[in-house]
Every structure is written in C-alpha cells, then in structure tokens.
XYZ file of C-alpha atoms in Angstrom:
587
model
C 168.305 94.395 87.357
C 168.568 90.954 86.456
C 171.922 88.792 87.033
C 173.682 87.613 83.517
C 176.019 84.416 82.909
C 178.874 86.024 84.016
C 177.444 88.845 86.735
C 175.949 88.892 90.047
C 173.483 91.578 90.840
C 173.789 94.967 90.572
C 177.707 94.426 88.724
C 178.583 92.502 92.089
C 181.048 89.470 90.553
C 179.340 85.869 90.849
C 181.732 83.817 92.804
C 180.383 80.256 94.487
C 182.115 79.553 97.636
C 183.559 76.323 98.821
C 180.132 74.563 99.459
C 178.970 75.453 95.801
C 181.881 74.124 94.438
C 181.274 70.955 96.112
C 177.636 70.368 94.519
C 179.309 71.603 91.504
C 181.641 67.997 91.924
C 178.469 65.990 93.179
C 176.447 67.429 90.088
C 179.565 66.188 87.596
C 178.947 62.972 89.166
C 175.255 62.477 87.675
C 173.365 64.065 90.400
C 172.657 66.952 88.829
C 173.214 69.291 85.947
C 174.336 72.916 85.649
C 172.098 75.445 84.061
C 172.868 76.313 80.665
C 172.350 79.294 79.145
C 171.440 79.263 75.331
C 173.580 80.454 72.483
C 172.826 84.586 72.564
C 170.061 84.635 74.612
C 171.247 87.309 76.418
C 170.836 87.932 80.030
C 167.415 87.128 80.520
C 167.795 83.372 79.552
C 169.992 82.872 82.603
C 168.608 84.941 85.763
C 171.411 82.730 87.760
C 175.607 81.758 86.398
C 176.782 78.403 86.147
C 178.383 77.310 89.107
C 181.022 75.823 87.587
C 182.130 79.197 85.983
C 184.304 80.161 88.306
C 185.862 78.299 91.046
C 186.653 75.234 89.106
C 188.685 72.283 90.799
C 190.730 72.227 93.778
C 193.151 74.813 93.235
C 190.983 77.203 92.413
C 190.689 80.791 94.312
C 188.125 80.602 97.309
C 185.452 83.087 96.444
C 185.475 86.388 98.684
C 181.368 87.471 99.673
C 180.897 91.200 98.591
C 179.948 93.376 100.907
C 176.463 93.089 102.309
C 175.539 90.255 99.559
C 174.367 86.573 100.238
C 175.339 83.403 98.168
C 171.998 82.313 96.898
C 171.524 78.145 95.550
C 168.804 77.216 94.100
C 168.475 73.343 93.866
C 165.313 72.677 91.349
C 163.964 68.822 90.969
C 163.005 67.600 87.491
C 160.111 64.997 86.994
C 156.965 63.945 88.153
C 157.771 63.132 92.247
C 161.062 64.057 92.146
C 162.110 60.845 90.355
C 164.545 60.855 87.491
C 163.439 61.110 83.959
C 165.465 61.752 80.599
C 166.133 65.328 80.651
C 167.377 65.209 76.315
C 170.647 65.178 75.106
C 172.804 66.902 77.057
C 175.669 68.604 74.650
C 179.512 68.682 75.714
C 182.792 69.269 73.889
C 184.515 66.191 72.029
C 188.133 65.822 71.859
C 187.916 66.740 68.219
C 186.441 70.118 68.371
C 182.746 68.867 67.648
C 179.648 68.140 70.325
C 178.455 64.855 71.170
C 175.289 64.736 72.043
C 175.303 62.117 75.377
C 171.349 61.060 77.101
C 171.394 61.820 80.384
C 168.936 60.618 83.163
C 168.760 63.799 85.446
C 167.045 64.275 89.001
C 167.630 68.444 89.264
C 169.399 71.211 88.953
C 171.282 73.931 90.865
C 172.297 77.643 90.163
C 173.575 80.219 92.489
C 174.642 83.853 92.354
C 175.480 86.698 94.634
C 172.850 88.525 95.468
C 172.310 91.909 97.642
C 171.204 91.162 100.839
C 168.887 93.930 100.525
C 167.134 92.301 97.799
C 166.269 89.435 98.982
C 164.879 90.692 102.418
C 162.283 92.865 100.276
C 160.372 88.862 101.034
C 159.453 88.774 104.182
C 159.989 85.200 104.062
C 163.353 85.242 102.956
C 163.972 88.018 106.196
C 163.211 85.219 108.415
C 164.986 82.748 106.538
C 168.160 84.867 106.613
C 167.536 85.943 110.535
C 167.693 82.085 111.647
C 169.903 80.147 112.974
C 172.480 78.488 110.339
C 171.181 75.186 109.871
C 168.222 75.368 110.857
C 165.262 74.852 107.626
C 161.941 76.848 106.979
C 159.394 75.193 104.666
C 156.780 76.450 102.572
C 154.613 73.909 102.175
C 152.746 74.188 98.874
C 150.661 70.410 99.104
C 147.392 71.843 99.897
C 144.676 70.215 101.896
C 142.970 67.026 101.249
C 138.920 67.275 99.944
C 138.152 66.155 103.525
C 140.303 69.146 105.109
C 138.927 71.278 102.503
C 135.581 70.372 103.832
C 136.414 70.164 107.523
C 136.917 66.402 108.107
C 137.379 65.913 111.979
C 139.550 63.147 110.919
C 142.005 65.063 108.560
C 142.159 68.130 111.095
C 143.028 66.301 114.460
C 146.202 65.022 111.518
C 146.805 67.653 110.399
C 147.231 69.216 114.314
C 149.290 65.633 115.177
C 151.973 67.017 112.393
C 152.155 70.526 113.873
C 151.175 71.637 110.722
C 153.088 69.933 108.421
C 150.035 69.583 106.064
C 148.826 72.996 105.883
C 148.367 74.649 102.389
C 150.796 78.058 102.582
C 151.815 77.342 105.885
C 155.469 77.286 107.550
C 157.316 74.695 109.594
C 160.739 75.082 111.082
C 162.794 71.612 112.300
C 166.398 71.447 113.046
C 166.530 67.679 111.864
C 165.516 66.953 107.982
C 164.741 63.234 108.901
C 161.490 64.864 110.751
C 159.967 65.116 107.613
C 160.050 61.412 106.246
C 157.807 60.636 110.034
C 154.974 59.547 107.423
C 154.438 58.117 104.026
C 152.181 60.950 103.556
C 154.485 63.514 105.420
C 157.336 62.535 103.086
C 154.977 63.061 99.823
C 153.891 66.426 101.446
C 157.298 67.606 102.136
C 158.184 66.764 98.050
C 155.748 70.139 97.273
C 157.400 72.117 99.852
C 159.799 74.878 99.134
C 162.681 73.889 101.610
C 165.191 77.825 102.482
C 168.176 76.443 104.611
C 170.901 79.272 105.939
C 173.854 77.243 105.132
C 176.303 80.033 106.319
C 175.998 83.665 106.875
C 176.349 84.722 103.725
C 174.993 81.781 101.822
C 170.960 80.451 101.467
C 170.448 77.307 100.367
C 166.850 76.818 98.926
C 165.148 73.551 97.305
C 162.464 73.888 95.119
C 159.042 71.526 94.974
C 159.555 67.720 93.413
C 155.753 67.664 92.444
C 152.827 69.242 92.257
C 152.105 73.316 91.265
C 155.425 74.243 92.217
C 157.290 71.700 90.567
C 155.764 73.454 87.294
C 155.529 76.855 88.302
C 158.314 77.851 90.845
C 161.749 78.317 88.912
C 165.016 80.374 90.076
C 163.700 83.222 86.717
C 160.575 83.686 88.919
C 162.337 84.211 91.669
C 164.080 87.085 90.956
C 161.054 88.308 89.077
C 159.247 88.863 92.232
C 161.977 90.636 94.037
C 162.590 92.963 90.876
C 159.029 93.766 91.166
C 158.787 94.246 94.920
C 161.004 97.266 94.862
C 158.239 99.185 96.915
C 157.791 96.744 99.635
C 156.294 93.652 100.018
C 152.572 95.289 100.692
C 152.657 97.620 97.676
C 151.413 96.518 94.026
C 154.421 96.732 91.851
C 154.762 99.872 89.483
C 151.698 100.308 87.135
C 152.275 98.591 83.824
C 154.674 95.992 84.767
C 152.534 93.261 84.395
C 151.207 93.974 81.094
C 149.273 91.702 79.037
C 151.306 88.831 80.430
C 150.093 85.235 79.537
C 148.129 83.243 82.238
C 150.905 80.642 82.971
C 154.039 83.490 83.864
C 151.150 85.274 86.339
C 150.209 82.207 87.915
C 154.044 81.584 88.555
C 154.174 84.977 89.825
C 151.517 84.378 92.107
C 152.937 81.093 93.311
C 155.905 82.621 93.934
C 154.263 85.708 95.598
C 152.665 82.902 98.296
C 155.558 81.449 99.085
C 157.949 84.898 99.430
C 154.830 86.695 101.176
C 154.390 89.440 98.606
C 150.560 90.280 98.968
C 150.866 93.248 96.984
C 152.099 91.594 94.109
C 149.793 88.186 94.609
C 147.043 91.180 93.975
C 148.054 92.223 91.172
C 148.267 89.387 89.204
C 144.811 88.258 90.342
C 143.566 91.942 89.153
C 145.213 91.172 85.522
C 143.667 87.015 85.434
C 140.185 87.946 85.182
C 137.693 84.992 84.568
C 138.420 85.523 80.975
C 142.124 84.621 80.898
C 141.372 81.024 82.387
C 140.594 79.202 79.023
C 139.999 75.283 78.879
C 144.150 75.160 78.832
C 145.070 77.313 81.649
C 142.189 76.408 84.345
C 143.700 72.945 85.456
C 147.285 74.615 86.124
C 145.347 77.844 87.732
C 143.746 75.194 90.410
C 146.007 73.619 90.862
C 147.675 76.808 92.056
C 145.394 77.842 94.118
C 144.790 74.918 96.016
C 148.820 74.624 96.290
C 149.222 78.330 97.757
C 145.677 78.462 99.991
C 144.440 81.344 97.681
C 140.977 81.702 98.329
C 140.593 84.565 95.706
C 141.689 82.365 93.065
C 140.112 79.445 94.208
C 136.502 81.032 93.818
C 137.736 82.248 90.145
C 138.462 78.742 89.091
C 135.016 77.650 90.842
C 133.078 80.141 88.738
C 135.186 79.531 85.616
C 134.502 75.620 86.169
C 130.933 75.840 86.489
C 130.449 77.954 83.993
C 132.250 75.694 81.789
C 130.758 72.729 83.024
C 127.146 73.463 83.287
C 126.932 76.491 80.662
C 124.984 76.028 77.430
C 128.079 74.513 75.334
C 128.571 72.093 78.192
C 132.140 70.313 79.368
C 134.980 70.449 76.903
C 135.259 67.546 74.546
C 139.036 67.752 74.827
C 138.684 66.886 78.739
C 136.725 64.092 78.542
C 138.353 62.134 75.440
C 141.240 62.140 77.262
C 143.428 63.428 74.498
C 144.101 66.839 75.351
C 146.580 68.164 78.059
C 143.656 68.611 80.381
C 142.060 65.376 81.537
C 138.504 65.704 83.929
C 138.108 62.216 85.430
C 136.844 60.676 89.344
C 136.088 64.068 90.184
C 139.535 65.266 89.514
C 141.101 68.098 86.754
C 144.278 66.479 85.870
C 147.210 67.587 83.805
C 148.257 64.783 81.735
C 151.886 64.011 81.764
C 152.606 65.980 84.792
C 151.547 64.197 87.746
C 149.194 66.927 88.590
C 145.837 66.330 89.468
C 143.228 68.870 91.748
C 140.080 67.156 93.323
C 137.090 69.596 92.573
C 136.256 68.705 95.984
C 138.564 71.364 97.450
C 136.153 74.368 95.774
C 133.627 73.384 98.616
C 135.005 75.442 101.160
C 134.464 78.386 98.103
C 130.849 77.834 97.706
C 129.821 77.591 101.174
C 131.411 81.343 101.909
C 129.482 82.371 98.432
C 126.233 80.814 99.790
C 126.668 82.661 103.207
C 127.905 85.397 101.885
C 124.758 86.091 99.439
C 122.813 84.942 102.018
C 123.545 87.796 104.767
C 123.630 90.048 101.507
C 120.393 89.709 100.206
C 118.139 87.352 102.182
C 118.735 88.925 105.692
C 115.901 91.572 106.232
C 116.975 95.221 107.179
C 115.333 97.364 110.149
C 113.132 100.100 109.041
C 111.797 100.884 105.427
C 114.067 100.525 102.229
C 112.852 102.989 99.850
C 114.009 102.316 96.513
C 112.893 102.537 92.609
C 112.513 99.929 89.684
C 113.607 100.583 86.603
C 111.876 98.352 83.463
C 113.959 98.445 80.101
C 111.930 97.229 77.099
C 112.771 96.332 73.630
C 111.506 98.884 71.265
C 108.100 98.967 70.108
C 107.594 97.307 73.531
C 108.775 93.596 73.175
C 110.699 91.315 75.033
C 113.586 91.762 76.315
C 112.631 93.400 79.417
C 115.047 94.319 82.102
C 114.779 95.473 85.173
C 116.930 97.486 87.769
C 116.061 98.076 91.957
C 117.611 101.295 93.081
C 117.920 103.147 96.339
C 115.617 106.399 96.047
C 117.743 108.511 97.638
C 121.037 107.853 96.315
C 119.978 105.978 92.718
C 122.233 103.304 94.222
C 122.051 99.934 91.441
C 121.585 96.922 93.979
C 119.968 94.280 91.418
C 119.636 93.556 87.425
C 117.024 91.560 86.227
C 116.789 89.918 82.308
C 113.172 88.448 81.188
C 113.849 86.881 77.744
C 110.252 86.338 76.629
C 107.053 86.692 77.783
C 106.653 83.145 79.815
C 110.032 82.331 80.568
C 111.534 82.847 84.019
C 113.048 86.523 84.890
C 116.609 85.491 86.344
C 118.221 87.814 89.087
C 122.048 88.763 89.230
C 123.662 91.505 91.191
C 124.404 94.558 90.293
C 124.782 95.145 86.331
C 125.658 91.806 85.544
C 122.208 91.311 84.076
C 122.340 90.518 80.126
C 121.185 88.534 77.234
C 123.942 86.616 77.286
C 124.775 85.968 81.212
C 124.973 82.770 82.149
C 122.679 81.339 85.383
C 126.489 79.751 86.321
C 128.652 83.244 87.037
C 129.260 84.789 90.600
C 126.743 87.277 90.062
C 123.683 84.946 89.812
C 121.416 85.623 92.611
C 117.831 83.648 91.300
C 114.921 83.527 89.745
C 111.393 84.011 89.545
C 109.327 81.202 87.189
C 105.513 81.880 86.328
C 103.357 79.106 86.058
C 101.253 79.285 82.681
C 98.124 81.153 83.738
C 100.493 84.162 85.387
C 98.615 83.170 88.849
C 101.262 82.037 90.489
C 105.049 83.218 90.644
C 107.618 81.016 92.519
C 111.364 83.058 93.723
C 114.681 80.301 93.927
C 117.709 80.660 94.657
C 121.137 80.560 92.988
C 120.968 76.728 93.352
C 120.802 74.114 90.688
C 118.719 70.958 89.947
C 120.951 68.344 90.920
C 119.151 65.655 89.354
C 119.552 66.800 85.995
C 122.794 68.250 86.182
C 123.829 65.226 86.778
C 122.144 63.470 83.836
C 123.101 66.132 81.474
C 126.690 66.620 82.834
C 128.045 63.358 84.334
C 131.464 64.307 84.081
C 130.486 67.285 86.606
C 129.542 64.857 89.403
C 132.501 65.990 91.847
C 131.739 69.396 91.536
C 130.124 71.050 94.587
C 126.820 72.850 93.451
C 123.854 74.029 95.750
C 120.684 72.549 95.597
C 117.973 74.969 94.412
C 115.530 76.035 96.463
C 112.481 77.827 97.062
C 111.963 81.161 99.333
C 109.027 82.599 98.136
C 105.650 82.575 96.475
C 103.333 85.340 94.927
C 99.818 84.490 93.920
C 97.101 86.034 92.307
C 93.659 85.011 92.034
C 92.012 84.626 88.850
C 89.827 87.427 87.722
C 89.205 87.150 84.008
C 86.424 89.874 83.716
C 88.078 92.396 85.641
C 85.150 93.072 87.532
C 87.306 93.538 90.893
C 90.790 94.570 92.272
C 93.635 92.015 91.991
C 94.095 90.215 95.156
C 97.273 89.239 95.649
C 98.834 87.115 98.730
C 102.566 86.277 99.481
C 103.879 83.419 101.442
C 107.432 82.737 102.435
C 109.408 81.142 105.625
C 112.305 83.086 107.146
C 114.297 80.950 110.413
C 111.407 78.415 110.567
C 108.963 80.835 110.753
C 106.009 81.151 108.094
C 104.570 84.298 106.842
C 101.440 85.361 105.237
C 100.922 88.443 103.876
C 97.786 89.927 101.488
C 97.103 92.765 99.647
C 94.864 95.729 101.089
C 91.571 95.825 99.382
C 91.319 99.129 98.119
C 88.249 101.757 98.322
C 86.125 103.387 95.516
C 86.818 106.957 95.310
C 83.732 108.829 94.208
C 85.564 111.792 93.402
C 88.323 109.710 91.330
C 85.465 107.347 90.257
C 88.015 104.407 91.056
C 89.599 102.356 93.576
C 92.117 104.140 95.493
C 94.152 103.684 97.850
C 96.397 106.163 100.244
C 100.265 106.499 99.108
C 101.328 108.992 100.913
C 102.734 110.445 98.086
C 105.145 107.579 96.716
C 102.962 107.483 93.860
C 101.987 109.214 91.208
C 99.702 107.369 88.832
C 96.630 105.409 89.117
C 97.226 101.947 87.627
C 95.748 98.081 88.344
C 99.173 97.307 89.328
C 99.019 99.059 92.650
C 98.946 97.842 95.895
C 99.860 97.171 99.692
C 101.011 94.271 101.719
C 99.714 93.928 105.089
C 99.267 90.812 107.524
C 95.578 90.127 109.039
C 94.508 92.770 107.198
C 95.992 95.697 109.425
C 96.484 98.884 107.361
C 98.161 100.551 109.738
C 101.545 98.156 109.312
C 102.535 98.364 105.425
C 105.088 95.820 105.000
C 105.166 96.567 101.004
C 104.135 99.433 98.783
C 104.116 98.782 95.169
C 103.138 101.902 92.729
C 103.548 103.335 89.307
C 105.914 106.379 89.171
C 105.908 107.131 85.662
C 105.588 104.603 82.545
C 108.666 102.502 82.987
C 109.443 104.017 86.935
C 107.916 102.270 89.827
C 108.127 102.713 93.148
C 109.150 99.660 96.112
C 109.449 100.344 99.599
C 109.546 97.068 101.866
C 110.327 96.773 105.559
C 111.305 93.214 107.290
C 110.847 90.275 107.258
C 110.425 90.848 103.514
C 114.172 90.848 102.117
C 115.529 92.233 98.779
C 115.061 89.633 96.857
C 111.404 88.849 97.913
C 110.748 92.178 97.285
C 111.947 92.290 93.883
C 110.416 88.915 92.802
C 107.043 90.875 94.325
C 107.444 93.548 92.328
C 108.776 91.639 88.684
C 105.451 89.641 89.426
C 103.261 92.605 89.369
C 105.138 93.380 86.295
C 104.483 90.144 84.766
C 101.837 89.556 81.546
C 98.883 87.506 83.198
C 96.716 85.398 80.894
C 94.182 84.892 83.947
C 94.276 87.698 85.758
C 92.730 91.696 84.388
C-alpha cells in the first residue's frame, strides 16, 4: 500500500497535528516548501500529502491520531551542504485565475502522513526510535570514514573514540541536546550526512534527512516507504521473489541506502544479489561508492573495487569522459567525484577491501593443507590441438573444480583464476584472479606470481589510477628444468619457493631403467596409468620415501596431482602447467 495526496495508509485519513501545522506556517514563510504532487500522476508521485491539505490556519480542526498510527515528518534538505540553491519556478494561483510562475531560493522540504505504527516498526531502527524517550534524537550517521580511518590511522581512531562515535560510517548516536553536534567543525559537517529520527510526541516522529553527501541524493520520503512495503516479512527476510525486478542501478542503490539506515539486512541483500558487477557502468559507479562508503557496506565496497580496477587498468583503460572533466563523473587527486553534486569518494577508502581480498586468498590458496590432496587436471585444447589450452585442478574423489587456468599461445604466460572464471576474455583485474605462471624463452625456467600488479607501469600507463590501492606483484615460486636437447636422459626438474621465511628445495626422483618395460620407470602406486616423459616425483635430499609431489599421465588430456605441504595449491598447479608447458630446450 502506498499513501496518496489525500490518504494515509491503509485508508487511515492524513491529518497533521498542531506541530505540523506550525512548519506548515514556518515553510509559507520561505523556509521551506510543500511537496507537490504532479498533475495526474496518481498515487505513486506523492508517497506522502501536503501538509497544508488539511488543517489550514488557526481555526482549523485539531487533527485526531487513528488508532495505533504515528504522525510521520519527513524534513528533506535541498543543495549541495544543505545551503540554499534555486529550486525553479515555483507555480501558485494569481488573482486572475492564471499561474505565475515566482523563483524561489529553497533550503528543504517537509511531508508527513499517518502511518500504522505497525509499519514502521517492521525497521528495527525506527522500533527504537519510537521506544525512546520524546525528545530525545537517534542519528544515523551516513559520513563514512576518512582514507586514514579506512586504513587504520591511530590518529583518526583515538578521534573518532574522543566523539563517542560520532564519525562512524552506519553507526548510531543518541544526545538529548542538538547543540552536541556542532562540538567540531568537522562534527557539524558529519552530522549534515546523518539521518536525524526525533520522537516529537507519542504519536508523532520527526525525521531529517542528509544535507550532503550519498544520502542527500539517494534517501527520499518515496524510498522510505518503499522499504517498509517490501519488508512485510521481517526485517531479516529478502522481500517476495520478483519485487525487485530489473530495477535500474540508481532506485537499488537508494534501496540499499535506505536498507542501512532502517536495518533491513534482508532487503540490503537483495539488492546487492540484483547489482552484479555488470550493472555498475562508467555512470552509476561514482554514486554506487559513494554509497557504500556512506552506509559501511563492505559487500559493495569490494564490487566497486573490482569494477574500478577493472575499468581502470583493463585493456580499454580509464574512461575518457572521467578524465576530460566533461562528463557527470569526474576522477581527479585520487578522488571519483560527481560533478555538480558535492559528492566526491577518495579511492583510498577501498584499502581496507583489498587487504581482506589479499588475506583472504592468501589462507585460501597459499596456506598448505595436512596430509595428501589428491586431485586431477584437466587440459582443454583447441581443435586440431592448438592454442587455447585450458586447464582445470579437481579433487579426485569428489570432481570438485578448485582452479581454471587460460594459456593463450604457446609462450605467453598461463594466468590462474578461481573456480570457472577462466576465459579468453577474463580480465587479470576481476575478483577471481589468483596468478600466473610466465616461461622464460627456452621453457627452462617457469616463474608463479601472484594476483599483484607492476606498480611501476601501472602507473605510467594509468596516471589517473595513482590513488587506487593495488598489490604489488610478487613472486612465490620457481620451476626449472635443465636443458637436455638430445634427450639422451630423464628431465630433471627442481622447485624452489619460501613459505614464513623459510626456503625450500625440492628435486625430482631420478627414475630407474626397467628391463622388462625397456624404459625408465618409476613406482606410482597406481595413480598412473601411462608411461610418458612428463612423469615424475618431488622429493627433498633425495629421500624417496617422502613424496611431496606426484605428477602422472592419466589418459591423453587427464593427469594426475597429488601434493602434500609445504607445497600449496597454487604451487602445485604452476608445477604441474609447467610440466605441461612446450619446451624449446628441454626433450
């Protein structure tokens, strides 16, 4: 249900009480502006009434509260900061039947309706609002952190604790006194982003919405009600399937704003389930950050990370449009700006999002398991054998895909992503990006890196990137093989890696001539099933009896891979894609 011109919720009557007719009088007076509802929009162009539609001067009728419903007003500054701009012509009725059209400079607006109590405690936020004492005010503060808070600045922090978290992105504050909040220059700016709930009476909420910032653009009294009609399950539970749609990227980032402030995480879910990567486009990704830094959504913070870097750093390189500075999205001093709206997002904040990606990959894949790890690779090949080849590390008992691999040609480096992500066209930049493994020329050596990137020409290709956290690359492993153009011998192969400041050394075992077989053989134990060159064993000091990795040919395309610690997954693949690997020096 959504409340009309003339209608309250649910059929209930919209009636202001005494204390909305008197901002009704201060708004008449050039503080403010009633909302207007256009000619036959219908109900949905108005989710609250005028407040001047009923209740109008000093003799009028003092409004009676229905039963169990709450008089919500929604006060909603226009401009960048709060300040006044022009808001247009503002229409009104001439003496002569016509409209004059008469400029207005306006500083906000405020709407009110009745609304079930009911509905509005389906926020948990608005539960605690209504449960406080009358006068006393609960903020939502929707600034976000500074780059040094983002990046835990001792500084910023011990400031942050001095305000008793007054600075905290998505975090609440409750004072009896509203001069509390002016303590500090940058309190007072703060405070401007903060969605202010006040329980004026009762039966009547008073609630301010942001001055600046994300909410200033995204928070409106239609979103409001929005989020409770779609919150009908509770505030934990996704709202009914379909009700989202395909909707646009700006109304779910409003819906998400909202969902932060009103403490909806079922419905914050959703709409990060329906923006994908994909619906962030070179318009929508400045707004979307600066959402997520407003609300403290880590989710959405490491979308617009990805997004951004991909953008940034991908093969078509930054957006002309951002740095001409004649688009709506400006990317200047290591900022993503919205021109014209006094919006602007450091990229520094998306630090705090790669160093959990970093750690997170890190005990993922480069954290060695106890015991053996049996598992299969898969090669792919273009027909007739070419390049493309791609590659694929399963679990042998369960067929389990852990990593994708993608070797364009037949000296380029083999990149390694997780899961399926692995493509022609995946980009080195995306989440799923795990490393790579680069040959040197003569296929004797093979060197493993990391997700990182070369800083030094990242920065030289893509200046306007220079505030944008990236990793440095390094290296974790090498693979060797010594040159052997005759063939006249086994390969020998050696690894060498360093795990917690330890170095390790591993080598092949040489393998024994097999009258019988008349070839070099070596014991399996019945992993594998064909003789081939590209078999072998990794010991250390040469003791057979501990096999740290056993590399084997299944079938034509099926290998097998078992690997114990220290050796991790990824070492094990970049092993194993090495053996794989066309050798110009090496028979």
């Amino acid at each position: 249900q959504v409340c009309d011109s003339r209608r309250g919720w649910g059929g209930v009557p919209a009636r202001p009480g005494a204390f909305a007719r008197s901002g009704c009088r201060a708004m008449s007076a050039g503080q403010g502006t009633a909302w207007e509802e256009p000619e036959g929009a219908g109900p949905l162009a108005s989710p609250f009434p005028r407040l001047g539609d009923r209740g109008r001067g000093e003799g009028a009728e003092a409004a009676v509260a229905p039963g169990g419903a709450v008089f919500l007003r929604v006060r909603q500054r226009l401009g960048p900061g709060g300040h006044g701009e022009p808001a247009g012509p503002e229409t009104g009725a001439s003496p002569g039947g016509g409209c004059t059209e008469i400029p207005l400079v306006v500083s906000a607006t405020t709407v009110g309706s009745w609304l079930p109590g009911a509905v509005l405690r389906r926020s948990p936020w608005l539960a605690r609002c209504l449960d406080a004492p009358p006068g006393r005010s609960i903020s939502r503060l929707l600034a976000g952190r500074s780059p040094g808070g983002c990046c835990g600045g001792v500084e910023e922090e011990e400031e942050e604790e001095e305000e008793d978290e007054l600075v905290r992105p998505g975090g609440e504050l409750e004072e009896t006194e509203a001069e509390e909040r002016v303590a500090a220059p940058n309190t007072a700016a703060r405070a401007a982003a903060a969605v202010c709930c006040r329980l004026a009476a009762p039966d009547a909420l008073e609630l301010g919405l942001p001055g600046r910032g994300a909410g200033r653009l995204l928070l409106s009294p239609r979103g409001l009600l929005e989020c409770l009609e779609l919150c009908t399950e509770g505030a934990r539970a996704p709202p009914p399937r379909g009700a989202l749609g395909a909707a646009p990227a700006g109304r779910l980032l409003a819906l998400l704003l909202w969902a932060a402030v009103l403490e909806l995480p079922g419905l914050a879910g959703a709409c990060r389930e329906a923006m994908d990567a994909g619906a962030l486009d070179t318009g929508s990704l400045a707004l979307a950050l600066a959402c997520a830094h407003a609300a403290g959504d880590a989710e959405l913070l490491r979308l617009c990370y990805w997004r951004l870097r991909e953008l940034l750093l991908g093969a078509g390189g930054a957006p002309r449009q951002w740095l001409d500075g004649r688009g709506p999205v400006h990317l200047a001093g290591g900022a993503l700006a919205l021109r014209g709206a006094g919006v602007a997002t450091p990229l520094a904040v998306l630090r705090g999002v790669l160093e959990a990606d970093v750690e997170a990959k890190r005990r993922r894949w480069l954290v060695p398991t106890d015991g053996y790890v049996l598992c299969q690779v898969h090669r792919q090949r273009a027909p007739a054998g070419g390049y493309p080849h791609r590659y694929e590390l399963r679990l042998d008992h369960s067929d389990e895909l852990l990593l994708s691999a993608m070797r364009e040609d037949e000296q380029g480096a083999c990149r390694l992503f997780e899961g399926d992500a692995a493509g022609p066209g995946t980009s080195e930049h995306c989440a799923a990006f795990l490393g790579l493994v680069r040959p040197n020329f003569w296929g004797t050596s093979f060197d493993l890196h990391d997700g990182g990137v070369d800083l030094e020409a990242a920065a030289q290709l893509v200046p306007a990137a220079a505030g944008l956290p990236l990793p440095q690359r390094r290296r974790l492993c090498r693979v060797g093989y010594e040159t052997n153009i005759l063939g006249d011998c086994p390969r020998k192969v050696t690894v060498d890696f360093e795990r917690d400041g330890v170095r390790h050394h591993m080598e092949n075992v040489a393998p024994r001539w097999d009258k019988k077989l008349n070839s070099y053989a070596l014991p399996f134990f019945g992993r594998v099933k064909k003789a081939s060159a590209k078999n072998f064993q990794l010991v250390v000091d040469g003791d057979p009896n501990t096999i740290f990795l056993m590399f084997g040919k299944i079938s034509k395309d099926v290998f097998c891979l078992d690997f114990r610690g220290p050796l991790t997954h990824l070492d094990a693949v970049a092993i194993a894609i090495a053996a794989l690997a066309k050798k110009r020096a090496v028979s």
